[in-house]
mmCIF file with all atom_site columns, C-alpha atoms in Angstrom:
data_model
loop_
_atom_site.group_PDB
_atom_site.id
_atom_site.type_symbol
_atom_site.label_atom_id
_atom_site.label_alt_id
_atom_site.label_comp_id
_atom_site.label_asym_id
_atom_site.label_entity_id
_atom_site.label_seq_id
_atom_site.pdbx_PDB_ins_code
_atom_site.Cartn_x
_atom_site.Cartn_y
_atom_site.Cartn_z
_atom_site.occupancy
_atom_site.B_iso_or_equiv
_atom_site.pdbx_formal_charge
_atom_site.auth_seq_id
_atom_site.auth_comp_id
_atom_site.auth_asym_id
_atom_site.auth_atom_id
_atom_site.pdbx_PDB_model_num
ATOM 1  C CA . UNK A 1 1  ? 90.101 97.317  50.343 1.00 80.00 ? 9  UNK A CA 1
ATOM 2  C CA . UNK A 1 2  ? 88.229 100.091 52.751 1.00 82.00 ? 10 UNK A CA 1
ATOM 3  C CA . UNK A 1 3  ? 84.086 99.572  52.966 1.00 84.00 ? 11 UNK A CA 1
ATOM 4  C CA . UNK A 1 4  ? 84.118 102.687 50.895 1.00 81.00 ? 12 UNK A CA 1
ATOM 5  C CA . UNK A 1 5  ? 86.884 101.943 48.047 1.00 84.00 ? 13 UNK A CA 1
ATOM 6  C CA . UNK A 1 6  ? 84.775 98.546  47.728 1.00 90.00 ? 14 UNK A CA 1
ATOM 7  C CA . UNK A 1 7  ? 81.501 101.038 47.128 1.00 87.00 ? 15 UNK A CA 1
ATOM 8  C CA . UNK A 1 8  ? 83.215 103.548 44.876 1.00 85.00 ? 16 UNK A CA 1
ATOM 9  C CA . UNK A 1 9  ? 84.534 100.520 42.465 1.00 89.00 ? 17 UNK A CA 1
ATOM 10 C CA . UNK A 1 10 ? 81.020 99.547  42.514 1.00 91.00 ? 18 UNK A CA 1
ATOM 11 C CA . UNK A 1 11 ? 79.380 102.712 41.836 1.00 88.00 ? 19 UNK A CA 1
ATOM 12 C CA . UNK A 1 12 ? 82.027 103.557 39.137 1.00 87.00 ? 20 UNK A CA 1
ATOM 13 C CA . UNK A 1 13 ? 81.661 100.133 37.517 1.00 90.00 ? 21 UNK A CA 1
ATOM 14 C CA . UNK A 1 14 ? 77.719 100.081 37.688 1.00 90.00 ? 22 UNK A CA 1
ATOM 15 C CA . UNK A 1 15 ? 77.728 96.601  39.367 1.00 94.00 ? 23 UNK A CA 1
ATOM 16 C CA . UNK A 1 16 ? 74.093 95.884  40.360 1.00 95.00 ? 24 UNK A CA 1
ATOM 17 C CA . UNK A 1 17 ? 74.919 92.453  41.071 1.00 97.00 ? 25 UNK A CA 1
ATOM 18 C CA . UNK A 1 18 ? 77.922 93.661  43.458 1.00 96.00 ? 26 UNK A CA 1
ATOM 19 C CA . UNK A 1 19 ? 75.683 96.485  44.836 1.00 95.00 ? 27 UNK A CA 1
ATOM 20 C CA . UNK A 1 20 ? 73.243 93.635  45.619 1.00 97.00 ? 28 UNK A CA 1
ATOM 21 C CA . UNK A 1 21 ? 75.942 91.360  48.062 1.00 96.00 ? 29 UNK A CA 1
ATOM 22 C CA . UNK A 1 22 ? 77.019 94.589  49.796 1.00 94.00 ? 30 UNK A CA 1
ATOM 23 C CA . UNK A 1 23 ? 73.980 96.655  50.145 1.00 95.00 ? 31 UNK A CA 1
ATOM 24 C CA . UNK A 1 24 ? 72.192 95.696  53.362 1.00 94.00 ? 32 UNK A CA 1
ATOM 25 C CA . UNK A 1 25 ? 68.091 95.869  53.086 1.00 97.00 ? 33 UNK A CA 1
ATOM 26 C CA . UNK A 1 26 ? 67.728 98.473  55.695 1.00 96.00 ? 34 UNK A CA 1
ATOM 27 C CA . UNK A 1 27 ? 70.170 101.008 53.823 1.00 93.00 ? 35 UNK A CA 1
ATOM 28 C CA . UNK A 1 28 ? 69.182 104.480 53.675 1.00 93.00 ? 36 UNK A CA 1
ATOM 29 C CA . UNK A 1 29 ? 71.096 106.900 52.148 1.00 88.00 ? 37 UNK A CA 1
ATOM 30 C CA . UNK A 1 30 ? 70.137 110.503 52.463 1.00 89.00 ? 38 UNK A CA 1
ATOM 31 C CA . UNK A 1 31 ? 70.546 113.196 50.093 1.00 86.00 ? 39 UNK A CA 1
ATOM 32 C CA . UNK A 1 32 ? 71.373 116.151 52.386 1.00 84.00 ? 40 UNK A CA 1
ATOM 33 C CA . UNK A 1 33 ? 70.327 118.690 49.630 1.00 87.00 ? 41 UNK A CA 1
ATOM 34 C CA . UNK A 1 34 ? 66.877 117.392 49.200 1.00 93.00 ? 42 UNK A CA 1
ATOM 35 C CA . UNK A 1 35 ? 66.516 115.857 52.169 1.00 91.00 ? 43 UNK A CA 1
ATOM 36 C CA . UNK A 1 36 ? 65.260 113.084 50.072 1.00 94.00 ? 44 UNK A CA 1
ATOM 37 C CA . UNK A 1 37 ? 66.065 109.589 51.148 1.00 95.00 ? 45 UNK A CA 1
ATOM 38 C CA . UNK A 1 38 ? 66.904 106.417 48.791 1.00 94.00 ? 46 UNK A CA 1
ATOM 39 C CA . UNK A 1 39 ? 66.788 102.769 49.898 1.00 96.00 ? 47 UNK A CA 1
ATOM 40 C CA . UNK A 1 40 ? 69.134 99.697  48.679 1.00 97.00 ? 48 UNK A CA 1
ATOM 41 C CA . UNK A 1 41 ? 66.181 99.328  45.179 1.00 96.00 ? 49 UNK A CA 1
ATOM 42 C CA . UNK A 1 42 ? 67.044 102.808 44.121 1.00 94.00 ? 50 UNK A CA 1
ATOM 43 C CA . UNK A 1 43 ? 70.282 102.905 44.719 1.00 91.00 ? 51 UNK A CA 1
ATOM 44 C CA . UNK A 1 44 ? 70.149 99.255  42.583 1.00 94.00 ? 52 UNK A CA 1
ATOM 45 C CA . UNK A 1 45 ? 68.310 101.078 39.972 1.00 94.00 ? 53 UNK A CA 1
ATOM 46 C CA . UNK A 1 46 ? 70.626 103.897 40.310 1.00 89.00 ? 54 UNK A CA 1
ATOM 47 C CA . UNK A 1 47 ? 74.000 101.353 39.656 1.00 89.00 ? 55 UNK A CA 1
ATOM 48 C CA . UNK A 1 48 ? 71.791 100.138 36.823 1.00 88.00 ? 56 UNK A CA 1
ATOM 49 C CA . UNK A 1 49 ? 71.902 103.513 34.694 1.00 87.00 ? 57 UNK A CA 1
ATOM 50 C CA . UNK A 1 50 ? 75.767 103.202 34.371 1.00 74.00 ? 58 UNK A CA 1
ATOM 51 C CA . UNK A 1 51 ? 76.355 106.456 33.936 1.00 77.00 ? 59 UNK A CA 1
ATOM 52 C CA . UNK A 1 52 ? 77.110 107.362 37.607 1.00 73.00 ? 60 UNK A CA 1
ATOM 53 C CA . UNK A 1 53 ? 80.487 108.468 39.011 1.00 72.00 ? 61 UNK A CA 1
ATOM 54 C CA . UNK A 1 54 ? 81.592 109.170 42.258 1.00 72.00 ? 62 UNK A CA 1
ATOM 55 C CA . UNK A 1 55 ? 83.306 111.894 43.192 1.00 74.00 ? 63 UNK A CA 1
ATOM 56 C CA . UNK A 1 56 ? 84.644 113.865 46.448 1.00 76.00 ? 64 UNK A CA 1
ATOM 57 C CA . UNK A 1 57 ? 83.719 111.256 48.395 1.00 72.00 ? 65 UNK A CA 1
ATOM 58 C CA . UNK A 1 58 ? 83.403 112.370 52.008 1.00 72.00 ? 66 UNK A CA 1
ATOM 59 C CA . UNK A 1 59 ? 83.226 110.404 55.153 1.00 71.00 ? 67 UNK A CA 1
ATOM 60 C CA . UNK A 1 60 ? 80.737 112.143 57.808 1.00 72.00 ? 68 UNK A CA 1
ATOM 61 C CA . UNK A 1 61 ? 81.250 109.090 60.420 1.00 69.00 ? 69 UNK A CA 1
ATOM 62 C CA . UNK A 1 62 ? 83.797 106.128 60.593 1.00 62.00 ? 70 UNK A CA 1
ATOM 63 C CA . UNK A 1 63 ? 84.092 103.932 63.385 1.00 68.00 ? 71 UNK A CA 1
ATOM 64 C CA . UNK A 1 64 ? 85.741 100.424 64.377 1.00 70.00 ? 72 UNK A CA 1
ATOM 65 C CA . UNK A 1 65 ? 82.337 98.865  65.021 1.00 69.00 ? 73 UNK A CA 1
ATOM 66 C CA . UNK A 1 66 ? 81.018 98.846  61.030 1.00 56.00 ? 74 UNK A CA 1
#
């Protein structure tokens, strides 16, 4: 299972515990609409509310070195 299939099945299933093993401290993730920026507690938090689904999931970047 791709990096990303392993995130949507988490985001999907609202696995904070999961989200926790595979989320690195340093993640950022920004929202290009906002511009705002969330780290690996909000997106925790986030997982948390369970009522989250992913959807066109796009990949901007992929390379053999992640």
């Amino acid at each position: 299972m791709s990096i990303i299939e392993k995130m949507t099945k988490i985001v999907n299933d609202g696995d904070v515990a999961a989200g926790e093993k595979m989320i690195h401290d340093d993640y950022q993730f920004l929202m290009h609409s906002s511009g705002n920026t969330l780290g690996k507690q909000d997106i925790l938090k986030w997982l948390g509310m369970k009522d989250v689904k992913k959807e066109k999931v796009r990949v901007l970047f992929e390379n053999d070195e992640v």
